[in-house]
PDB file of C-alpha atoms in Angstrom:
ATOM      1  CA  MET A   1     -20.864  55.129  -8.888  1.00 48.00           C
ATOM      2  CA  THR A   2     -21.844  51.436  -8.778  1.00 52.00           C
ATOM      3  CA  LYS A   3     -21.964  49.564  -5.554  1.00 54.00           C
ATOM      4  CA  HIS A   4     -20.463  46.037  -4.524  1.00 55.00           C
ATOM      5  CA  SER A   5     -23.103  44.160  -3.250  1.00 64.00           C
ATOM      6  CA  THR A   6     -21.730  40.504  -2.081  1.00 68.00           C
ATOM      7  CA  PRO A   7     -23.637  37.622  -3.280  1.00 73.00           C
ATOM      8  CA  PRO A   8     -26.309  35.650  -1.427  1.00 72.00           C
ATOM      9  CA  GLY A   9     -25.239  32.811   0.116  1.00 69.00           C
ATOM     10  CA  THR A  10     -21.378  33.849   0.521  1.00 76.00           C
ATOM     11  CA  GLY A  11     -21.320  33.781   4.374  1.00 75.00           C
ATOM     12  CA  ARG A  12     -22.631  30.561   4.272  1.00 78.00           C
ATOM     13  CA  LYS A  13     -19.860  28.848   0.840  1.00 74.00           C
ATOM     14  CA  LEU A  14     -16.984  30.705   3.079  1.00 77.00           C
ATOM     15  CA  THR A  15     -17.879  29.231   5.874  1.00 80.00           C
ATOM     16  CA  LEU A  16     -18.544  25.803   4.844  1.00 78.00           C
ATOM     17  CA  VAL A  17     -15.263  25.941   2.847  1.00 72.00           C
ATOM     18  CA  VAL A  18     -13.447  27.060   5.662  1.00 79.00           C
ATOM     19  CA  LEU A  19     -14.704  23.987   7.782  1.00 77.00           C
ATOM     20  CA  GLY A  20     -13.774  21.947   5.209  1.00 70.00           C
ATOM     21  CA  LEU A  21     -10.383  22.881   5.412  1.00 69.00           C
ATOM     22  CA  ALA A  22      -9.615  22.602   8.772  1.00 74.00           C
ATOM     23  CA  ALA A  23     -11.652  19.108   8.669  1.00 72.00           C
ATOM     24  CA  LEU A  24      -9.183  17.805   5.155  1.00 66.00           C
ATOM     25  CA  ILE A  25      -6.320  19.196   7.511  1.00 71.00           C
ATOM     26  CA  THR A  26      -6.617  17.882  10.965  1.00 73.00           C
ATOM     27  CA  THR A  27      -7.417  14.152   8.955  1.00 66.00           C
ATOM     28  CA  MET A  28      -4.213  14.735   7.157  1.00 63.00           C
ATOM     29  CA  LEU A  29      -2.186  15.136  10.993  1.00 66.00           C
ATOM     30  CA  CYS A  30      -4.297  12.317  11.816  1.00 66.00           C
ATOM     31  CA  ALA A  31      -3.507   9.896   9.551  1.00 62.00           C
ATOM     32  CA  PHE A  32       0.624  11.394   9.797  1.00 62.00           C
ATOM     33  CA  ALA A  33       1.038  11.354  13.443  1.00 63.00           C
ATOM     34  CA  LEU A  34      -1.531   8.273  15.051  1.00 59.00           C
ATOM     35  CA  PRO A  35       0.254   5.785  12.902  1.00 62.00           C
ATOM     36  CA  SER A  36       3.566   6.908  14.457  1.00 61.00           C
ATOM     37  CA  LEU A  37       2.862   7.216  17.687  1.00 61.00           C
ATOM     38  CA  HIS A  38       1.353   4.324  17.960  1.00 62.00           C
ATOM     39  CA  SER A  39       3.447   2.379  15.700  1.00 68.00           C
ATOM     40  CA  GLY A  40       5.639  -0.743  17.219  1.00 71.00           C
ATOM     41  CA  PRO A  41       5.088  -4.559  16.639  1.00 80.00           C
ATOM     42  CA  HIS A  42       1.659  -5.629  16.155  1.00 83.00           C
ATOM     43  CA  HIS A  43       0.748  -9.145  16.500  1.00 87.00           C
ATOM     44  CA  ILE A  44       3.555  -9.847  14.239  1.00 90.00           C
ATOM     45  CA  PRO A  45       3.347 -13.674  13.235  1.00 93.00           C
ATOM     46  CA  ILE A  46       6.273 -15.473  14.016  1.00 92.00           C
ATOM     47  CA  GLY A  47       7.621 -19.038  13.895  1.00 92.00           C
ATOM     48  CA  VAL A  48       8.899 -20.795  16.902  1.00 94.00           C
ATOM     49  CA  THR A  49      11.251 -24.192  16.587  1.00 93.00           C
ATOM     50  CA  GLY A  50      12.719 -26.564  19.862  1.00 89.00           C
ATOM     51  CA  PRO A  51      12.242 -28.614  22.119  1.00 90.00           C
ATOM     52  CA  GLN A  52       8.520 -28.198  23.622  1.00 88.00           C
ATOM     53  CA  GLN A  53       8.851 -26.818  27.168  1.00 87.00           C
ATOM     54  CA  THR A  54      11.443 -24.174  25.717  1.00 86.00           C
ATOM     55  CA  THR A  55       8.930 -23.205  22.615  1.00 87.00           C
ATOM     56  CA  GLU A  56       6.033 -23.513  25.349  1.00 88.00           C
ATOM     57  CA  GLY A  57       7.982 -21.161  27.693  1.00 87.00           C
ATOM     58  CA  ILE A  58       8.752 -18.803  24.969  1.00 86.00           C
ATOM     59  CA  ARG A  59       4.673 -18.842  23.342  1.00 86.00           C
ATOM     60  CA  ALA A  60       3.957 -18.227  27.606  1.00 84.00           C
ATOM     61  CA  ASN A  61       6.754 -15.654  28.053  1.00 84.00           C
ATOM     62  CA  THR A  62       5.746 -12.986  24.809  1.00 85.00           C
ATOM     63  CA  ASP A  63       4.314  -9.939  24.641  1.00 84.00           C
ATOM     64  CA  ALA A  64       0.511 -11.545  23.194  1.00 81.00           C
ATOM     65  CA  ASP A  65       0.049  -7.549  21.545  1.00 84.00           C
ATOM     66  CA  ALA A  66       3.064  -7.677  19.905  1.00 86.00           C
ATOM     67  CA  TRP A  67       3.739 -11.809  18.227  1.00 91.00           C
ATOM     68  CA  ASP A  68       2.152 -13.722  16.890  1.00 91.00           C
ATOM     69  CA  VAL A  69       3.692 -17.221  17.978  1.00 92.00           C
ATOM     70  CA  HIS A  70       2.860 -20.258  16.100  1.00 93.00           C
ATOM     71  CA  VAL A  71       4.619 -23.550  16.826  1.00 93.00           C
ATOM     72  CA  TYR A  72       6.267 -26.122  14.119  1.00 94.00           C
ATOM     73  CA  GLU A  73       8.119 -29.623  14.830  1.00 92.00           C
ATOM     74  CA  THR A  74      11.491 -27.996  12.168  1.00 93.00           C
ATOM     75  CA  THR A  75      13.522 -25.890  11.422  1.00 93.00           C
ATOM     76  CA  ASP A  76      13.528 -25.920   7.649  1.00 94.00           C
ATOM     77  CA  ALA A  77       9.028 -25.669   8.166  1.00 95.00           C
ATOM     78  CA  VAL A  78       9.902 -22.094  10.107  1.00 94.00           C
ATOM     79  CA  LYS A  79      12.087 -21.899   7.556  1.00 94.00           C
ATOM     80  CA  SER A  80       9.530 -22.500   4.878  1.00 95.00           C
ATOM     81  CA  ALA A  81       6.657 -20.556   6.803  1.00 95.00           C
ATOM     82  CA  VAL A  82       8.976 -17.255   6.435  1.00 94.00           C
ATOM     83  CA  LYS A  83       9.876 -17.962   2.754  1.00 93.00           C
ATOM     84  CA  ASP A  84       6.197 -18.267   1.585  1.00 92.00           C
ATOM     85  CA  ARG A  85       5.037 -15.387   3.912  1.00 91.00           C
ATOM     86  CA  ASP A  86       2.458 -17.422   6.643  1.00 93.00           C
ATOM     87  CA  ILE A  87       5.197 -15.636   8.829  1.00 93.00           C
ATOM     88  CA  ALA A  88       7.282 -12.006   9.023  1.00 92.00           C
ATOM     89  CA  GLY A  89      10.301 -14.559  10.696  1.00 92.00           C
ATOM     90  CA  GLY A  90      11.240 -17.849  12.997  1.00 93.00           C
ATOM     91  CA  LEU A  91      13.031 -18.338  16.402  1.00 93.00           C
ATOM     92  CA  ALA A  92      14.977 -22.110  16.715  1.00 93.00           C
ATOM     93  CA  VAL A  93      16.500 -23.223  19.724  1.00 91.00           C
ATOM     94  CA  THR A  94      18.874 -25.709  19.306  1.00 86.00           C
ATOM     95  CA  ASP A  95      22.154 -27.623  20.900  1.00 82.00           C
ATOM     96  CA  HIS A  96      23.900 -24.593  19.074  1.00 83.00           C
ATOM     97  CA  GLY A  97      22.118 -21.814  19.907  1.00 86.00           C
ATOM     98  CA  VAL A  98      18.991 -20.437  19.051  1.00 92.00           C
ATOM     99  CA  ASP A  99      19.031 -19.026  15.437  1.00 93.00           C
ATOM    100  CA  VAL A 100      16.935 -15.722  14.012  1.00 95.00           C
ATOM    101  CA  TYR A 101      15.572 -16.463  10.280  1.00 95.00           C
ATOM    102  CA  THR A 102      14.386 -12.994   8.940  1.00 94.00           C
ATOM    103  CA  ALA A 103      13.098 -11.297   6.537  1.00 93.00           C
ATOM    104  CA  THR A 104      13.462  -8.362   5.787  1.00 93.00           C
ATOM    105  CA  ALA A 105      12.625  -7.529   2.708  1.00 91.00           C
ATOM    106  CA  GLY A 106       9.587  -8.480   3.492  1.00 90.00           C
ATOM    107  CA  GLY A 107       9.196  -5.708   6.917  1.00 88.00           C
ATOM    108  CA  PRO A 108      12.481  -4.903   8.353  1.00 89.00           C
ATOM    109  CA  SER A 109      10.935  -3.061  10.871  1.00 88.00           C
ATOM    110  CA  ALA A 110       9.869  -6.207  12.139  1.00 89.00           C
ATOM    111  CA  THR A 111      12.716  -8.116  11.964  1.00 90.00           C
ATOM    112  CA  GLY A 112      14.937  -5.299  13.552  1.00 90.00           C
ATOM    113  CA  ALA A 113      12.501  -6.086  16.289  1.00 90.00           C
ATOM    114  CA  LEU A 114      12.884  -9.753  15.927  1.00 93.00           C
ATOM    115  CA  THR A 115      16.091  -9.706  16.227  1.00 93.00           C
ATOM    116  CA  GLU A 116      16.024  -7.674  19.442  1.00 92.00           C
ATOM    117  CA  LEU A 117      13.938 -10.540  20.421  1.00 91.00           C
ATOM    118  CA  GLY A 118      16.238 -13.733  19.295  1.00 91.00           C
ATOM    119  CA  ASP A 119      19.376 -11.602  21.542  1.00 91.00           C
ATOM    120  CA  GLY A 120      16.908 -12.111  24.724  1.00 89.00           C
ATOM    121  CA  LEU A 121      15.699 -15.060  24.483  1.00 88.00           C
ATOM    122  CA  ALA A 122      20.210 -16.522  23.616  1.00 88.00           C
ATOM    123  CA  ALA A 123      21.078 -14.131  26.819  1.00 88.00           C
ATOM    124  CA  ARG A 124      18.060 -16.116  28.897  1.00 86.00           C
ATOM    125  CA  TYR A 125      19.923 -19.422  27.733  1.00 81.00           C
ATOM    126  CA  GLU A 126      23.716 -18.148  28.171  1.00 83.00           C
ATOM    127  CA  THR A 127      23.995 -18.811  24.877  1.00 85.00           C
ATOM    128  CA  GLN A 128      24.217 -17.058  20.974  1.00 86.00           C
ATOM    129  CA  ALA A 129      21.977 -15.336  19.208  1.00 90.00           C
ATOM    130  CA  ALA A 130      22.825 -16.139  15.052  1.00 92.00           C
ATOM    131  CA  VAL A 131      20.611 -14.043  12.341  1.00 93.00           C
ATOM    132  CA  HIS A 132      20.264 -15.716   9.139  1.00 95.00           C
ATOM    133  CA  ASP A 133      18.698 -13.300   6.195  1.00 94.00           C
ATOM    134  CA  LEU A 134      15.989 -15.415   3.892  1.00 95.00           C
ATOM    135  CA  VAL A 135      14.865 -12.523   1.821  1.00 94.00           C
ATOM    136  CA  PRO A 136      16.613  -9.907   1.962  1.00 94.00           C
ATOM    137  CA  PHE A 137      17.034  -6.592   0.155  1.00 93.00           C
ATOM    138  CA  THR A 138      19.038  -6.396  -2.453  1.00 93.00           C
ATOM    139  CA  GLU A 139      22.970  -6.170  -2.763  1.00 92.00           C
ATOM    140  CA  ASP A 140      22.657  -2.547  -4.193  1.00 92.00           C
ATOM    141  CA  ASP A 141      20.032  -1.504  -2.237  1.00 91.00           C
ATOM    142  CA  PRO A 142      20.222  -2.816   0.937  1.00 90.00           C
ATOM    143  CA  ARG A 143      17.754  -0.747   2.816  1.00 90.00           C
ATOM    144  CA  GLY A 144      14.987  -0.374   0.255  1.00 89.00           C
ATOM    145  CA  THR A 145      15.271   2.716  -0.179  1.00 89.00           C
ATOM    146  CA  GLY A 146      14.663   2.653  -4.110  1.00 88.00           C
ATOM    147  CA  LEU A 147      11.049  -0.212  -3.024  1.00 87.00           C
ATOM    148  CA  THR A 148      10.605   2.689  -0.512  1.00 86.00           C
ATOM    149  CA  SER A 149      10.703   5.329  -2.378  1.00 87.00           C
ATOM    150  CA  ALA A 150       8.468   4.219  -5.274  1.00 86.00           C
ATOM    151  CA  LEU A 151       4.593   4.299  -3.836  1.00 84.00           C
ATOM    152  CA  LEU A 152       5.080   8.470  -4.039  1.00 85.00           C
ATOM    153  CA  PRO A 153       5.456   8.334  -7.448  1.00 86.00           C
ATOM    154  CA  MET A 154       3.361   5.573  -7.846  1.00 86.00           C
ATOM    155  CA  ILE A 155       0.775   8.126  -6.745  1.00 87.00           C
ATOM    156  CA  PHE A 156       1.142  10.993  -8.605  1.00 86.00           C
ATOM    157  CA  GLY A 157       0.695   8.123 -11.084  1.00 84.00           C
ATOM    158  CA  GLY A 158      -2.654   8.576 -10.340  1.00 83.00           C
ATOM    159  CA  ILE A 159      -3.303  12.267 -10.130  1.00 87.00           C
ATOM    160  CA  PHE A 160      -1.301  13.344 -12.190  1.00 87.00           C
ATOM    161  CA  PRO A 161      -3.461  11.701 -15.306  1.00 86.00           C
ATOM    162  CA  ALA A 162      -6.473  12.405 -14.046  1.00 84.00           C
ATOM    163  CA  LEU A 163      -5.868  16.107 -13.940  1.00 84.00           C
ATOM    164  CA  ILE A 164      -3.761  16.204 -17.322  1.00 88.00           C
ATOM    165  CA  LEU A 165      -6.428  14.225 -19.382  1.00 86.00           C
ATOM    166  CA  GLY A 166      -9.057  16.299 -18.012  1.00 80.00           C
ATOM    167  CA  SER A 167      -7.434  19.192 -19.347  1.00 81.00           C
ATOM    168  CA  VAL A 168      -6.526  17.785 -22.350  1.00 83.00           C
ATOM    169  CA  PHE A 169      -9.877  16.265 -23.286  1.00 81.00           C
ATOM    170  CA  PRO A 170     -12.464  17.335 -21.419  1.00 81.00           C
ATOM    171  CA  GLY A 171     -16.661  18.001 -20.608  1.00 77.00           C
ATOM    172  CA  HIS A 172     -18.659  14.358 -21.473  1.00 74.00           C
ATOM    173  CA  ARG A 173     -17.138  13.745 -24.664  1.00 79.00           C
ATOM    174  CA  GLY A 174     -14.044  13.432 -24.130  1.00 79.00           C
ATOM    175  CA  LEU A 175     -14.543  11.009 -21.290  1.00 83.00           C
ATOM    176  CA  ARG A 176     -14.543   7.311 -22.836  1.00 85.00           C
ATOM    177  CA  THR A 177     -10.398   9.164 -24.258  1.00 88.00           C
ATOM    178  CA  ARG A 178      -9.898   9.879 -21.006  1.00 89.00           C
ATOM    179  CA  LEU A 179     -10.386   6.307 -19.143  1.00 90.00           C
ATOM    180  CA  THR A 180      -8.248   4.667 -22.191  1.00 91.00           C
ATOM    181  CA  GLY A 181      -5.326   7.098 -21.635  1.00 91.00           C
ATOM    182  CA  ALA A 182      -5.663   6.534 -18.398  1.00 91.00           C
ATOM    183  CA  LEU A 183      -5.314   2.701 -18.855  1.00 92.00           C
ATOM    184  CA  LEU A 184      -2.493   2.929 -21.233  1.00 93.00           C
ATOM    185  CA  PHE A 185      -0.195   5.507 -19.274  1.00 93.00           C
ATOM    186  CA  SER A 186      -0.497   2.300 -16.323  1.00 93.00           C
ATOM    187  CA  VAL A 187       0.874   0.238 -18.575  1.00 94.00           C
ATOM    188  CA  VAL A 188       3.786   2.454 -19.698  1.00 94.00           C
ATOM    189  CA  ALA A 189       3.862   3.376 -16.129  1.00 93.00           C
ATOM    190  CA  GLY A 190       4.053   0.019 -14.817  1.00 93.00           C
ATOM    191  CA  ALA A 191       7.477  -0.928 -17.001  1.00 95.00           C
ATOM    192  CA  ALA A 192       9.349   2.401 -16.672  1.00 94.00           C
ATOM    193  CA  VAL A 193       8.489   2.089 -13.273  1.00 93.00           C
ATOM    194  CA  THR A 194      10.054  -1.166 -12.636  1.00 94.00           C
ATOM    195  CA  ALA A 195      13.145  -0.858 -14.809  1.00 95.00           C
ATOM    196  CA  VAL A 196      13.662   1.564 -12.824  1.00 94.00           C
ATOM    197  CA  LEU A 197      13.653  -0.481 -10.225  1.00 93.00           C
ATOM    198  CA  GLN A 198      15.390  -3.039 -11.237  1.00 94.00           C
ATOM    199  CA  PHE A 199      17.868  -2.052 -13.866  1.00 94.00           C
ATOM    200  CA  ALA A 200      19.033   1.548 -12.932  1.00 93.00           C
ATOM    201  CA  THR A 201      19.147   1.422  -8.768  1.00 92.00           C
ATOM    202  CA  HIS A 202      17.957  -2.153  -8.997  1.00 93.00           C
ATOM    203  CA  SER A 203      16.382  -1.982  -6.152  1.00 93.00           C
ATOM    204  CA  THR A 204      14.775  -5.072  -7.019  1.00 92.00           C
ATOM    205  CA  ASP A 205      15.659  -8.297  -8.647  1.00 89.00           C
ATOM    206  CA  GLY A 206      12.266 -10.157  -9.343  1.00 89.00           C
ATOM    207  CA  ASN A 207      10.721 -11.514 -12.449  1.00 94.00           C
ATOM    208  CA  TYR A 208      10.442  -7.660 -14.642  1.00 95.00           C
ATOM    209  CA  TRP A 209       7.063  -8.776 -15.812  1.00 96.00           C
ATOM    210  CA  LEU A 210       5.258  -9.733 -12.522  1.00 96.00           C
ATOM    211  CA  THR A 211       6.999  -6.698 -10.849  1.00 95.00           C
ATOM    212  CA  ALA A 212       5.707  -4.342 -13.905  1.00 96.00           C
ATOM    213  CA  LEU A 213       2.506  -6.375 -13.800  1.00 96.00           C
ATOM    214  CA  GLY A 214       2.024  -5.771 -10.422  1.00 95.00           C
ATOM    215  CA  VAL A 215       2.339  -1.465 -10.573  1.00 95.00           C
ATOM    216  CA  THR A 216       0.128  -1.244 -13.602  1.00 95.00           C
ATOM    217  CA  LEU A 217      -1.876  -2.535 -12.134  1.00 96.00           C
ATOM    218  CA  GLY A 218      -1.504  -0.665  -8.759  1.00 95.00           C
ATOM    219  CA  THR A 219      -1.392   2.524 -11.025  1.00 94.00           C
ATOM    220  CA  ALA A 220      -4.255   1.989 -12.784  1.00 94.00           C
ATOM    221  CA  ALA A 221      -6.384   1.375  -9.594  1.00 95.00           C
ATOM    222  CA  MET A 222      -5.888   4.614  -8.583  1.00 94.00           C
ATOM    223  CA  SER A 223      -6.044   6.620 -11.540  1.00 93.00           C
ATOM    224  CA  THR A 224      -9.076   4.968 -12.354  1.00 94.00           C
ATOM    225  CA  THR A 225     -10.935   5.586  -9.458  1.00 94.00           C
ATOM    226  CA  LEU A 226      -9.116   8.843  -9.263  1.00 93.00           C
ATOM    227  CA  LEU A 227     -10.929  10.050 -13.567  1.00 92.00           C
ATOM    228  CA  GLY A 228     -14.357   7.869 -12.807  1.00 91.00           C
ATOM    229  CA  LEU A 229     -14.373  10.599  -9.054  1.00 92.00           C
ATOM    230  CA  GLN A 230     -13.486  13.727 -11.500  1.00 90.00           C
ATOM    231  CA  ALA A 231     -16.034  12.349 -13.951  1.00 88.00           C
ATOM    232  CA  LEU A 232     -18.610  11.987 -10.996  1.00 88.00           C
ATOM    233  CA  LEU A 233     -18.450  14.957  -8.997  1.00 87.00           C
ATOM    234  CA  GLY A 234     -16.387  17.299 -10.515  1.00 87.00           C
ATOM    235  CA  MET A 235     -13.552  18.992  -9.326  1.00 85.00           C
ATOM    236  CA  ALA A 236     -14.767  18.145  -5.633  1.00 85.00           C
ATOM    237  CA  GLY A 237     -15.191  13.972  -6.779  1.00 88.00           C
ATOM    238  CA  PHE A 238     -10.650  14.727  -7.750  1.00 88.00           C
ATOM    239  CA  ALA A 239      -9.713  16.692  -4.492  1.00 86.00           C
ATOM    240  CA  PHE A 240     -11.733  13.596  -2.675  1.00 87.00           C
ATOM    241  CA  GLY A 241     -10.182  10.978  -4.758  1.00 89.00           C
ATOM    242  CA  GLY A 242      -6.512  12.972  -4.540  1.00 87.00           C
ATOM    243  CA  ALA A 243      -6.691  13.392  -0.583  1.00 84.00           C
ATOM    244  CA  LEU A 244      -7.610   9.517   0.263  1.00 86.00           C
ATOM    245  CA  MET A 245      -4.718   8.239  -1.641  1.00 89.00           C
ATOM    246  CA  MET A 246      -1.668  11.725  -0.440  1.00 85.00           C
ATOM    247  CA  LEU A 247      -3.937  11.842   2.782  1.00 81.00           C
ATOM    248  CA  LEU A 248      -4.237   8.410   4.451  1.00 83.00           C
ATOM    249  CA  GLY A 249      -3.496   5.499   1.756  1.00 86.00           C
ATOM    250  CA  ASN A 250       0.197   6.964   1.716  1.00 85.00           C
ATOM    251  CA  PRO A 251       0.656   7.270   5.766  1.00 84.00           C
ATOM    252  CA  LEU A 252      -0.767   4.098   5.910  1.00 85.00           C
ATOM    253  CA  SER A 253       0.851   1.379   3.633  1.00 87.00           C
ATOM    254  CA  GLY A 254       3.071   0.680   6.333  1.00 85.00           C
ATOM    255  CA  LEU A 255       5.592   0.090   2.825  1.00 84.00           C
ATOM    256  CA  ALA A 256       8.628   1.371   4.742  1.00 82.00           C
ATOM    257  CA  THR A 257       7.593  -0.857   7.513  1.00 82.00           C
ATOM    258  CA  GLY A 258       5.719  -3.354   7.027  1.00 81.00           C
ATOM    259  CA  PRO A 259       1.866  -3.456   8.172  1.00 80.00           C
ATOM    260  CA  HIS A 260       2.248  -5.371  11.477  1.00 83.00           C
ATOM    261  CA  TRP A 261       3.984  -2.212  12.606  1.00 82.00           C
ATOM    262  CA  LEU A 262       1.535  -0.155  12.742  1.00 81.00           C
ATOM    263  CA  PRO A 263      -1.876  -0.732  14.509  1.00 79.00           C
ATOM    264  CA  THR A 264      -4.205  -3.021  13.566  1.00 78.00           C
ATOM    265  CA  SER A 265      -6.931  -1.410  12.991  1.00 81.00           C
ATOM    266  CA  TRP A 266      -4.791   1.023  10.874  1.00 82.00           C
ATOM    267  CA  ALA A 267      -3.020  -1.639   9.045  1.00 85.00           C
ATOM    268  CA  ALA A 268      -6.054  -3.360   8.117  1.00 89.00           C
ATOM    269  CA  ILE A 269      -7.100   0.338   6.628  1.00 89.00           C
ATOM    270  CA  GLY A 270      -4.355   0.725   4.476  1.00 89.00           C
ATOM    271  CA  GLN A 271      -3.934  -2.366   3.049  1.00 93.00           C
ATOM    272  CA  LEU A 272      -7.853  -2.097   1.634  1.00 94.00           C
ATOM    273  CA  LEU A 273      -7.181   1.371  -0.101  1.00 94.00           C
ATOM    274  CA  PRO A 274      -4.982   1.617  -3.600  1.00 95.00           C
ATOM    275  CA  PRO A 275      -1.303   2.482  -2.153  1.00 93.00           C
ATOM    276  CA  GLY A 276      -1.418  -0.020   0.159  1.00 92.00           C
ATOM    277  CA  ALA A 277      -2.311  -2.456  -1.638  1.00 95.00           C
ATOM    278  CA  SER A 278       0.203  -1.108  -4.086  1.00 94.00           C
ATOM    279  CA  GLY A 279       3.158  -1.832  -2.132  1.00 92.00           C
ATOM    280  CA  SER A 280       2.032  -5.011  -0.717  1.00 93.00           C
ATOM    281  CA  LEU A 281       1.656  -6.337  -4.014  1.00 95.00           C
ATOM    282  CA  LEU A 282       4.766  -4.835  -5.141  1.00 94.00           C
ATOM    283  CA  ARG A 283       6.884  -6.110  -1.881  1.00 93.00           C
ATOM    284  CA  THR A 284       5.699  -9.640  -2.677  1.00 94.00           C
ATOM    285  CA  ASN A 285       6.433  -9.756  -6.327  1.00 95.00           C
ATOM    286  CA  ALA A 286      10.193  -8.516  -6.231  1.00 93.00           C
ATOM    287  CA  PHE A 287      11.294 -10.667  -3.353  1.00 93.00           C
ATOM    288  CA  PHE A 288       9.233 -13.566  -3.099  1.00 93.00           C
ATOM    289  CA  ASP A 289       7.990 -14.512  -6.718  1.00 92.00           C
ATOM    290  CA  GLY A 290       4.270 -13.733  -6.166  1.00 91.00           C
ATOM    291  CA  THR A 291       3.931 -15.440  -2.985  1.00 91.00           C
ATOM    292  CA  GLY A 292       1.234 -13.761  -1.185  1.00 90.00           C
ATOM    293  CA  ALA A 293      -0.441 -11.454  -4.649  1.00 92.00           C
ATOM    294  CA  GLY A 294      -4.103 -12.885  -4.412  1.00 94.00           C
ATOM    295  CA  LEU A 295      -5.370 -10.632  -1.996  1.00 95.00           C
ATOM    296  CA  PRO A 296      -3.914  -6.947  -2.931  1.00 96.00           C
ATOM    297  CA  ALA A 297      -3.951  -8.031  -6.726  1.00 96.00           C
ATOM    298  CA  LEU A 298      -8.143  -8.290  -5.820  1.00 97.00           C
ATOM    299  CA  VAL A 299      -8.079  -5.282  -3.594  1.00 97.00           C
ATOM    300  CA  LEU A 300      -6.854  -3.336  -6.698  1.00 97.00           C
ATOM    301  CA  THR A 301      -8.616  -5.168  -9.585  1.00 97.00           C
ATOM    302  CA  ALA A 302     -12.128  -3.910  -6.996  1.00 97.00           C
ATOM    303  CA  TRP A 303     -10.656  -0.572  -7.218  1.00 96.00           C
ATOM    304  CA  VAL A 304     -10.389  -0.730 -10.945  1.00 96.00           C
ATOM    305  CA  VAL A 305     -14.047  -2.276 -11.347  1.00 96.00           C
ATOM    306  CA  ILE A 306     -15.187   0.890  -9.122  1.00 95.00           C
ATOM    307  CA  GLY A 307     -13.445   3.270 -11.350  1.00 93.00           C
ATOM    308  CA  VAL A 308     -14.329   1.877 -14.436  1.00 92.00           C
ATOM    309  CA  ALA A 309     -18.434   1.633 -13.159  1.00 93.00           C
ATOM    310  CA  LEU A 310     -18.185   5.669 -11.389  1.00 91.00           C
ATOM    311  CA  ALA A 311     -16.609   6.427 -15.244  1.00 88.00           C
ATOM    312  CA  PHE A 312     -19.606   4.607 -18.021  1.00 88.00           C
ATOM    313  CA  PHE A 313     -21.905   6.011 -14.571  1.00 88.00           C
ATOM    314  CA  ALA A 314     -21.165   9.666 -15.557  1.00 84.00           C
ATOM    315  CA  ASP A 315     -21.356   8.464 -19.094  1.00 79.00           C
ATOM    316  CA  ARG A 316     -24.337   7.482 -19.467  1.00 80.00           C
ATOM    317  CA  ARG A 317     -25.385  10.302 -17.166  1.00 77.00           C
ATOM    318  CA  GLY A 318     -24.577  12.448 -19.466  1.00 68.00           C
ATOM    319  CA  LYS A 319     -25.292  11.277 -22.112  1.00 66.00           C
ATOM    320  CA  ARG A 320     -28.787  12.465 -20.853  1.00 67.00           C
ATOM    321  CA  SER A 321     -28.235  16.009 -20.418  1.00 63.00           C
ATOM    322  CA  ALA A 322     -26.957  16.474 -22.974  1.00 56.00           C
ATOM    323  CA  PRO A 323     -28.898  18.634 -25.562  1.00 55.00           C
ATOM    324  CA  ALA A 324     -30.463  16.963 -28.360  1.00 47.00           C
ATOM    325  CA  ARG A 325     -28.332  17.873 -31.418  1.00 49.00           C
ATOM    326  CA  PRO A 326     -30.480  20.799 -34.507  1.00 48.00           C
ATOM    327  CA  GLY A 327     -32.547  18.673 -36.895  1.00 47.00           C
ATOM    328  CA  THR A 328     -32.475  15.600 -35.217  1.00 44.00           C
ATOM    329  CA  ALA A 329     -35.564  13.850 -33.802  1.00 41.00           C
ATOM    330  CA  THR A 330     -36.911  13.745 -30.191  1.00 39.00           C
ATOM    331  CA  ALA A 331     -39.057  11.273 -29.123  1.00 34.00           C
TER     332      ALA A 331
END
């Protein structure tokens, strides 16, 4: 009768796996719960214009933790700043009342909070507040549902290529093929996702090619990073990259609310990760004609470079560790 003995080190490995899974679940809970618990206006930049005494009073009586107030000379200056994404919205106090200028497509939660602020200001002066949405969502998708739902397909568009291409073209010899396939897939996915958003759901109405280019860059940033981590560290690298994108990047992206609705530190981390930068680039290309696209595009380009660099490092390491073929001379 054969006795089955437990291999040495099994207990230690099991302990590490259990602790690692517990840490993963805890991180997932924190990433999803903590930003939601502390969500709200956080240093949202807004503009005000009107009589000097009035604007100074608004600045003095406004919660500095919630609003970052900038004074402008004219109403036109406030409207231009909103369209240029210098501010999230603005208030103009005139003889006729209070005009509230918003950009719902830039952040619906900030729009709601600014509208409430304008209503409160109007009540203080015993007048009415008129809301003017300078950059709304499309008429067919007034709540921006299509835009907010685009992030998960983009994240999975980064996960699936690394997983599937790794199975079809495994090993060191298939690495460059996997990398080429991930980049080609990003181009096709960028065009397809944008086509659905613009022509099927009518959730966006900006320049198609500009929006598609942004989606392509976002998908490439996620797919190449995951592919590079997988090539260098195996399934552990793939799992780490997937957790980074899905469990941290997704809840911190701020795509549904706008980044100013998250605590400042969480929002900053989110915008430095591919999902957050992809969401910001999609928003600015689809509704603001690319105004403010420089930073998210730079972040995504950096992630593409990191992913490609990891893949090439793994490629060189694989060449060094590959055994010499029969019949070849060795130094």
